[in-house]
Tab-separated table of C-alpha atoms and ligand atoms in Angstrom:
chain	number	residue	atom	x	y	z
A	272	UNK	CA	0.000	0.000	0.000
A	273	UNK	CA	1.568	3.647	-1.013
A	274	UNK	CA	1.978	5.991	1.796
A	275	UNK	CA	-0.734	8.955	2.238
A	276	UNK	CA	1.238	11.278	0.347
A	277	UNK	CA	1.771	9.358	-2.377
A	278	UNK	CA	-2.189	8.356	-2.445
A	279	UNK	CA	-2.781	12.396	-2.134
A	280	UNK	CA	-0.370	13.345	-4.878
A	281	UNK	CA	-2.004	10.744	-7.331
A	282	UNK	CA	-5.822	12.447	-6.332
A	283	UNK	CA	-4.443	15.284	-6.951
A	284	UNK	CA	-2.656	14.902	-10.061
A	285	UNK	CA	-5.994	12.980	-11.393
A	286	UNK	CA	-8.063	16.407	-9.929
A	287	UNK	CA	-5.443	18.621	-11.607
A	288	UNK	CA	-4.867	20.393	-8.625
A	289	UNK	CA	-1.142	19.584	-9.806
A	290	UNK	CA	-1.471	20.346	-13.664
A	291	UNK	CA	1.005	21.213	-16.173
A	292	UNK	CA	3.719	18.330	-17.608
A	293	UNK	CA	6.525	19.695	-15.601
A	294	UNK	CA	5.015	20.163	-12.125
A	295	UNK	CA	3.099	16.420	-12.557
A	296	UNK	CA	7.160	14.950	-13.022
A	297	UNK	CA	8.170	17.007	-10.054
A	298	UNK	CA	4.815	15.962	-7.777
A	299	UNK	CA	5.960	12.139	-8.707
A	300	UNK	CA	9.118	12.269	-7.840
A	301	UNK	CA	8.425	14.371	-4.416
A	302	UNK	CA	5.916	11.337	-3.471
A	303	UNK	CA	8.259	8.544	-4.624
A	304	UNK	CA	10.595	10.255	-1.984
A	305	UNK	CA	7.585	10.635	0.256
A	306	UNK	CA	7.366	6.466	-0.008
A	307	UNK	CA	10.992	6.053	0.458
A	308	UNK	CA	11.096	8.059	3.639
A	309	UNK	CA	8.120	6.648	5.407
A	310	UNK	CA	8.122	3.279	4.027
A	311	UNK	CA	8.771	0.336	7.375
A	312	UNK	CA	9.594	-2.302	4.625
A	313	UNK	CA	11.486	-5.195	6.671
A	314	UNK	CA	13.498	-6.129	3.939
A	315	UNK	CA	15.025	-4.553	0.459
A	316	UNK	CA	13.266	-6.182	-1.808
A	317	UNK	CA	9.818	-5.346	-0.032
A	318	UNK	CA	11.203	-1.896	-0.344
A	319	UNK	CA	11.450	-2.249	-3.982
A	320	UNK	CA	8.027	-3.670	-4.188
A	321	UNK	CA	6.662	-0.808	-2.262
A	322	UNK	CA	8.576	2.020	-4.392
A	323	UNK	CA	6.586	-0.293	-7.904
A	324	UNK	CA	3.264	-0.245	-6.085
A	325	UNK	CA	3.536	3.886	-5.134
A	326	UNK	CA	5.026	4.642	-9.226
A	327	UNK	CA	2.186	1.920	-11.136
A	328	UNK	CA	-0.353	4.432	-8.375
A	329	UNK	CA	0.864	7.646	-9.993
A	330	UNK	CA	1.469	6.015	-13.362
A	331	UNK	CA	-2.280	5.322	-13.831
A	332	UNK	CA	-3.309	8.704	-13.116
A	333	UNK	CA	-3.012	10.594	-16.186
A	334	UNK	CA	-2.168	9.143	-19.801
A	335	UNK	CA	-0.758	11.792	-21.535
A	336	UNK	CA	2.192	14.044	-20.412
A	337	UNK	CA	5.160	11.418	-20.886
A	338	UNK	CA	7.246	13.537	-17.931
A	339	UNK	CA	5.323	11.703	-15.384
A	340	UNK	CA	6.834	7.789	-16.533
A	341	UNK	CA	10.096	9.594	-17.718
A	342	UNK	CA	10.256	11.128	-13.726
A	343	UNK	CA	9.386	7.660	-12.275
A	344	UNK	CA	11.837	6.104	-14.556
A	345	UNK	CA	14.456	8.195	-13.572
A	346	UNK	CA	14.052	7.959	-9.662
A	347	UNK	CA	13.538	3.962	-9.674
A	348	UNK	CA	17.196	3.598	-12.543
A	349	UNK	CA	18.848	5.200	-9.566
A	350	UNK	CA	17.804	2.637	-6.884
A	351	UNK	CA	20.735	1.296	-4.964
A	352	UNK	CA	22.166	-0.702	-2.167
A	353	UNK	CA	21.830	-4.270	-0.469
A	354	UNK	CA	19.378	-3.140	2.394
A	355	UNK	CA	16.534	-0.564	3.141
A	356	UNK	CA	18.243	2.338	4.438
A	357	UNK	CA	20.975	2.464	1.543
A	358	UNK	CA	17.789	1.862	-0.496
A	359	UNK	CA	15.943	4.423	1.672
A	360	UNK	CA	19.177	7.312	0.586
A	361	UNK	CA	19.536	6.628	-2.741
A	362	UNK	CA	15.466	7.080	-3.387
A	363	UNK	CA	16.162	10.521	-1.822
A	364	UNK	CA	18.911	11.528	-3.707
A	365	UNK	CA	17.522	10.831	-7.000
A	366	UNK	CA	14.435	12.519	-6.402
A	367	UNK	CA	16.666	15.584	-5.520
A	368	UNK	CA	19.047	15.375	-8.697
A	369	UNK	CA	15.785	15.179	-10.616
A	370	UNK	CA	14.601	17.626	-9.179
A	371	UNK	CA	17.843	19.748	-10.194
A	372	UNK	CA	17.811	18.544	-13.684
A	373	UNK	CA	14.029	19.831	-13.906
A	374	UNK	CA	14.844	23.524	-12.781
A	375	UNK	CA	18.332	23.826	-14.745
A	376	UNK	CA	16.919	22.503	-18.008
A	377	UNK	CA	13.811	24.453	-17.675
A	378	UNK	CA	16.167	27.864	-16.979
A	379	UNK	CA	18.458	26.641	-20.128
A	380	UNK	CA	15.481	26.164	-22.338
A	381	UNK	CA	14.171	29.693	-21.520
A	382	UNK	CA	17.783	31.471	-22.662
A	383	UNK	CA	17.638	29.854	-25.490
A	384	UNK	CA	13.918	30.708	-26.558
A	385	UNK	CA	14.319	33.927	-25.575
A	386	UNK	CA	16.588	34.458	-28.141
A	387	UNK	CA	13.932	33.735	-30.770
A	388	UNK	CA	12.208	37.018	-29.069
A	389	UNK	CA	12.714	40.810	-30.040
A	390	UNK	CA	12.725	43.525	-27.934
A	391	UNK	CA	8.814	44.605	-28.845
A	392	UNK	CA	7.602	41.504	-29.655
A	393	UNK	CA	4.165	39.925	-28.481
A	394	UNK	CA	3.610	36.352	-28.202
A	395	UNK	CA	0.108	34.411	-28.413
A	396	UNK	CA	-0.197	31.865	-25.546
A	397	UNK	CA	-2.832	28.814	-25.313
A	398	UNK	CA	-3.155	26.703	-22.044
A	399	UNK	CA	-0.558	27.410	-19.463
A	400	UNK	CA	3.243	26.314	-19.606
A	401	UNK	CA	5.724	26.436	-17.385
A	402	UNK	CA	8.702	25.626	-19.825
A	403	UNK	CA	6.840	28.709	-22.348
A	404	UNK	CA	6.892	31.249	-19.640
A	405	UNK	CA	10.298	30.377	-18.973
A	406	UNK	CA	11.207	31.667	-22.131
A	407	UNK	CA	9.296	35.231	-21.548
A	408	UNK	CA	11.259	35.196	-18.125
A	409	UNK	CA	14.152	35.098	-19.967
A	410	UNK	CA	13.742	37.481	-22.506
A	411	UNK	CA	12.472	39.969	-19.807
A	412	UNK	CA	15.511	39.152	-18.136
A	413	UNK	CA	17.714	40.401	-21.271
A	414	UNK	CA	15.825	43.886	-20.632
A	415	UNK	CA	13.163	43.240	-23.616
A	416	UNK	CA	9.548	44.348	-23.944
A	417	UNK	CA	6.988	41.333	-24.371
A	418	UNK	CA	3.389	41.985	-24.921
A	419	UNK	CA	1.025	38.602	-24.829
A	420	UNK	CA	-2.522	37.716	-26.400
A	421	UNK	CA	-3.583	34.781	-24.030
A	422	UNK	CA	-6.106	32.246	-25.229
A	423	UNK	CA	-8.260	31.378	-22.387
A	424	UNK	CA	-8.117	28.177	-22.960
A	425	UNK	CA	-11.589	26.017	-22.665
A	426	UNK	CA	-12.877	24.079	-21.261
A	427	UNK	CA	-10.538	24.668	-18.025
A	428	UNK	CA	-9.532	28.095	-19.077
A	429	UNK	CA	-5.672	27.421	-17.318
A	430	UNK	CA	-5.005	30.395	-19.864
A	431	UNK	CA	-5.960	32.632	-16.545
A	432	UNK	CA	-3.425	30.808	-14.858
A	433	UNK	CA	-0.685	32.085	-17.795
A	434	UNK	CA	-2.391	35.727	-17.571
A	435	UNK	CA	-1.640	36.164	-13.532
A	436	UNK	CA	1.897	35.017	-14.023
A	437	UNK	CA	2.545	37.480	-17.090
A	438	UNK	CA	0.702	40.217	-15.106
A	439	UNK	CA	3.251	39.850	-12.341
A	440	UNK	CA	6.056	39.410	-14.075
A	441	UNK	CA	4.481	43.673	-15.353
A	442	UNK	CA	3.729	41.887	-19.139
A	443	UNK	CA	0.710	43.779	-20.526
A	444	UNK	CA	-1.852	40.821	-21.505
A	445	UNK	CA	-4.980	40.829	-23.630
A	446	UNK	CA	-7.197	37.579	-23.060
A	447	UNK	CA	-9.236	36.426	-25.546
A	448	UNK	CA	-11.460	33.463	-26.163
A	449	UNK	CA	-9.908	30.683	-28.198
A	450	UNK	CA	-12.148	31.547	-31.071
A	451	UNK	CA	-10.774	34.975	-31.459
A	452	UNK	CA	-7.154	33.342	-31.821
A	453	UNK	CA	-6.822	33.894	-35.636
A	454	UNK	CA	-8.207	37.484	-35.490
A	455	UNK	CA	-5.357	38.155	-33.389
A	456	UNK	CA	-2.815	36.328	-35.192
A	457	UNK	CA	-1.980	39.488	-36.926
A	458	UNK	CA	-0.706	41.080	-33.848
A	459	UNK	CA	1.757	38.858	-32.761
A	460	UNK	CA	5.036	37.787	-33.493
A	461	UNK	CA	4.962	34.525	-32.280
A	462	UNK	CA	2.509	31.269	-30.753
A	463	UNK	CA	4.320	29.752	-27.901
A	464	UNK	CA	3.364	26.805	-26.433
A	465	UNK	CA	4.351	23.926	-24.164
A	466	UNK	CA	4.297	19.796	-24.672
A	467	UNK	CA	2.716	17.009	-22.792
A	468	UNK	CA	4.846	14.748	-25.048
A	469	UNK	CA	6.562	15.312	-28.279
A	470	UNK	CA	6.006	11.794	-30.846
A	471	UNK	CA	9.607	10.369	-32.866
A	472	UNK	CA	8.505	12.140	-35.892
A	473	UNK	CA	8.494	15.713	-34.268
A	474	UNK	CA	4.496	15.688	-33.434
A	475	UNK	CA	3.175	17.489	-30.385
A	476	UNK	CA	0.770	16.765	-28.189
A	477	UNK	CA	-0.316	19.304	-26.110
A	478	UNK	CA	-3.513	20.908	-24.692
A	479	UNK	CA	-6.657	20.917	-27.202
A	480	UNK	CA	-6.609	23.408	-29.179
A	481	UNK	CA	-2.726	23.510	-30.185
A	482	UNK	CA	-3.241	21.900	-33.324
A	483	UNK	CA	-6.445	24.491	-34.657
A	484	UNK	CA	-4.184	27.269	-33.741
A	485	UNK	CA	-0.932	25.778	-35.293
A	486	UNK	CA	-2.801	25.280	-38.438
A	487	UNK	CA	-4.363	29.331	-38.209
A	488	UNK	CA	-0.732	30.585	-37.172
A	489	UNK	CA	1.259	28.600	-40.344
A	490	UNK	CA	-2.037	30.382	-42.535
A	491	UNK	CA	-1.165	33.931	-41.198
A	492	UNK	CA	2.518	33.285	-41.344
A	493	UNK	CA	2.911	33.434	-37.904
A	494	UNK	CA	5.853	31.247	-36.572
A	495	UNK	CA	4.884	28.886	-34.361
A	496	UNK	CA	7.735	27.719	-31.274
A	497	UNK	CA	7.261	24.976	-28.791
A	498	UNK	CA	8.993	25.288	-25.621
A	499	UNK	CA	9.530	21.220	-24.561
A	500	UNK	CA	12.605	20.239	-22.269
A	501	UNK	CA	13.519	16.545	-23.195
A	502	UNK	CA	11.802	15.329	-20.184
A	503	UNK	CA	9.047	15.695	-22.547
A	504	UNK	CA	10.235	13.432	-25.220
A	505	UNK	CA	8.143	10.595	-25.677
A	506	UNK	CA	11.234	7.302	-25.737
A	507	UNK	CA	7.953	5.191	-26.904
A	508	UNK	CA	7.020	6.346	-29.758
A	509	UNK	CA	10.671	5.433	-31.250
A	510	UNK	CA	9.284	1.862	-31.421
A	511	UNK	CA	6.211	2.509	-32.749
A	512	UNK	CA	3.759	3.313	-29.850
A	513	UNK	CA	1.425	6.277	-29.887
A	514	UNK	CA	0.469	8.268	-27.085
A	515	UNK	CA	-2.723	8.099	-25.512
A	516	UNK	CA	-5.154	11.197	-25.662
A	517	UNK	CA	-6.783	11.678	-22.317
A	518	UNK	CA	-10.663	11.885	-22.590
A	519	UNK	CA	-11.657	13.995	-19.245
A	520	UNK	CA	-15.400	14.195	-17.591
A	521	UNK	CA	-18.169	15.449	-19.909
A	522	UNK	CA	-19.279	17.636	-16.808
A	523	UNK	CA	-16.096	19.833	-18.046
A	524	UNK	CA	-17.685	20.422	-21.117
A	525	UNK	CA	-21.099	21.044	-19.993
A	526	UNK	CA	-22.800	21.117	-16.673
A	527	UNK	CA	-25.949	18.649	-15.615
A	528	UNK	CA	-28.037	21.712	-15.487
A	529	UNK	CA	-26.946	22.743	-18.849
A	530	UNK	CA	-27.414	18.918	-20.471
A	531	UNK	CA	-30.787	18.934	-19.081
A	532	UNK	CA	-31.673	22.141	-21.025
A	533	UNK	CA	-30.612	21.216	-24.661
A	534	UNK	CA	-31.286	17.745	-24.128
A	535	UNK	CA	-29.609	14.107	-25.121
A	536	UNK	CA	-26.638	15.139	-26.818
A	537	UNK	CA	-23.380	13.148	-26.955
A	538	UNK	CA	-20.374	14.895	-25.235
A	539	UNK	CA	-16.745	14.266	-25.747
A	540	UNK	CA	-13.610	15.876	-23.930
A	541	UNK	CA	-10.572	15.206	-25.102
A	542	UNK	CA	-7.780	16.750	-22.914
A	543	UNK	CA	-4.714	17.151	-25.802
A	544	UNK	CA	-4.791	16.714	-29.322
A	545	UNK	CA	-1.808	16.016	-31.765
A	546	UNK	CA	0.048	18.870	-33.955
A	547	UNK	CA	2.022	17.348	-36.951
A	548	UNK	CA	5.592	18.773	-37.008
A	549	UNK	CA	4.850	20.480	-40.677
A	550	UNK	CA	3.237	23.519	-38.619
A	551	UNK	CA	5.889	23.832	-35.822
A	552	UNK	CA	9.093	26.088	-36.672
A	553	UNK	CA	10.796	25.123	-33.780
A	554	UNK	CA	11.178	22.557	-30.354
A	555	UNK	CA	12.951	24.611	-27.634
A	556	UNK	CA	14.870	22.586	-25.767
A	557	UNK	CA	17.334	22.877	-22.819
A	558	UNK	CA	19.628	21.099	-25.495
A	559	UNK	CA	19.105	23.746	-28.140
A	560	UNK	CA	16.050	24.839	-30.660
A	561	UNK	CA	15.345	21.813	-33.334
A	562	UNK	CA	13.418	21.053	-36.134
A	563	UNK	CA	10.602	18.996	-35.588
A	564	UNK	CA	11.666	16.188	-37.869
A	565	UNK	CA	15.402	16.514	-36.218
A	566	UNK	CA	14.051	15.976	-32.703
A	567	UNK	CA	14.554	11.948	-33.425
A	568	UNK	CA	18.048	12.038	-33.283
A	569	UNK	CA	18.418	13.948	-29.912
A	570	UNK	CA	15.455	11.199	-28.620
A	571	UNK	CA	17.967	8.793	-30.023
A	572	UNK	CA	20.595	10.159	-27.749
A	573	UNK	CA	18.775	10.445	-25.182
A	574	UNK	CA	16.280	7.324	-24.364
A	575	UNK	CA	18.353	4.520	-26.792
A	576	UNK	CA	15.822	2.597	-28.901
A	577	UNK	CA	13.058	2.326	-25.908
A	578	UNK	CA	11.813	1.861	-22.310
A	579	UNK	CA	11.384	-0.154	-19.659
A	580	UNK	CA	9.059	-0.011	-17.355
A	581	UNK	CA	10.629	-0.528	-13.759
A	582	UNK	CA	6.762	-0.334	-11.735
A	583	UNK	CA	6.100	-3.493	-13.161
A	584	UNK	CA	4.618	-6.247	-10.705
A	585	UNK	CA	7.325	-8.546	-10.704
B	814	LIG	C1	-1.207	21.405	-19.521
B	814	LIG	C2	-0.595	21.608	-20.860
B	814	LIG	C3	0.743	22.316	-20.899
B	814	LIG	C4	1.854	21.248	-20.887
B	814	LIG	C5	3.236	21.860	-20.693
B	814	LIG	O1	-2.360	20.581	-19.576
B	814	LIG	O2	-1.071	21.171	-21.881
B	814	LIG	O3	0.884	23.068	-22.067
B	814	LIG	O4	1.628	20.323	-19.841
B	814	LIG	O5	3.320	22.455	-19.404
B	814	LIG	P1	-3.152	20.264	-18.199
B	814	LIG	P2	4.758	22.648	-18.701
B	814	LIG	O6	-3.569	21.581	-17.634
B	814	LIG	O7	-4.318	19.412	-18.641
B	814	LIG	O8	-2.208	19.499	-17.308
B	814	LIG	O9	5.569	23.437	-19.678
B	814	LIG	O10	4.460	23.409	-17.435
B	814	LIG	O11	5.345	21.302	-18.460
């Protein structure tokens, strides 16, 4: 049985009170470190068992953003020692050098897309990304003046989220709904966006919605740059798998009250949606700006030819 915290972290990853690719790897590998410090397993391999149980729990929770198995991955590789306490250490350590890794390649990432931004130049946002607003942070940083258009974002309108943060960071921000996107197209200089995972052939899966405005941005000639460290990489998809598109409650969409008004209609969420690398200019990584179709290589490098998967029951 995982510990509390690991059982609260999975609720709340599932709720998306933790939301966002980079802050679900960081909330997994917190709990895994949660496990290792409370766990009272009398022997190392129960440990081990225990640290598969608490991962498979935080596996299952959402499908989509690939940082969650690549964080769990990375904690339970670094496992070591013949008994529980060595076990115990190296657990914590790992989750701490992950959690390094996560904060230096997401400050790396953001120097390098800022230097795809001009001093002057405004940016169109949709959802809300952590490793995207690094790169206004970082432009800001070098002294420059960014304006934003920020597309709310339906149905769970995290493009509010994105607004707060530019507003305190002093960026001047114009929301719109995500219809209005191509209207606005003409104003900015850029669409920046995040990843939940990023496929072998240089696809991108990220929020709904990404793929509709891709396709309006490449028809207005806007340049469209997707701010992904390699955490988001999806090693799967080099053999062949394809990632799986979460399909959230319908209650999202529309309300009980609402349903009960127009009457029986069918309602479908789907949480992401899949942007084929011809209308992406750009990955930003912490490993330097790519192609799409290049990004295979550095996946190469990176993940070898595929994954295990260490939470397995044994
Ligand atoms: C969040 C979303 C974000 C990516 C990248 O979706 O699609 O663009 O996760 O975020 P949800 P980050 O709100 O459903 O989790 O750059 O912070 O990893």
């Amino acid at each position: 049985m995982p510990v509390p915290e690991v059982e609260r972290t999975a609720e709340d990853i599932a709720d998306m009170e933790i939301r966002g690719a980079a802050s679900i790897a960081e909330a997994a590998a917190d709990a895994l470190e949660a496990q290792a410090r409370a766990s009272e397993a009398a022997s190392p391999d129960a440990f081990r068992a225990e640290m598969r149980a608490a991962a498979r729990r935080l596996r299952d929770t959402r499908p989509t953003a690939v940082s969650l198995p690549n964080a769990l991955r990375y904690v339970l590789r670094e496992l070591d020692g013949d008994s529980v306490e060595a076990l115990r250490v190296s657990t914590i350590e790992a989750a701490a050098s992950f959690r390094d890794q996560l904060e230096r390649a997401q400050d790396d990432l953001g120097d390098i897309g800022a230097n795809r931004l001009q001093d002057g130049d405004t940016v169109m946002t949709h959802c809300h990304s952590t490793d995207a607003l690094a790169c206004v942070r970082a432009a800001l940083d070098d002294g420059k003046h960014i304006e934003a258009v920020v597309k709310e974002t339906r149905p769970r309108k995290q493009g509010h989220i994105t607004a707060k943060q530019l507003r305190e960071w002093d960026v001047p921000v114009t929301v719109v709904v995500d219809n209005a996107a191509r209207r606005y197209l003409d104003d900015c200089d850029h669409v920046l966006v995040g990843a939940d995972s990023i496929a072998a052939d240089g696809s991108v899966i990220n929020k709904v919605g990404t793929s509709l405005l891709a396709v309006a941005a490449r028809e207005r000639g806007t340049p469209i740059m997707v701010a992904a460290q390699t955490l988001k990489l999806h090693p799967d998809t080099l053999t062949g798998h394809t990632v799986e598109i979460e399909m959230r409650d319908e209650s999202e969409v529309m309300t009980d009250a609402e349903r009960a008004e127009v009457g029986d209609v069918a309602v479908e969420n789907p949480a992401f949606d899949v942007t084929p690398p011809r209308y992406v200019d750009a990955i930003v990584t912490e490993r330097g700006q790519f192609p799409p179709e290049s990004i295979v290589t550095l996946m190469r490098e990176l993940y070898g030819e595929g994954t295990t998967e260490p939470w397995a029951e044994t």
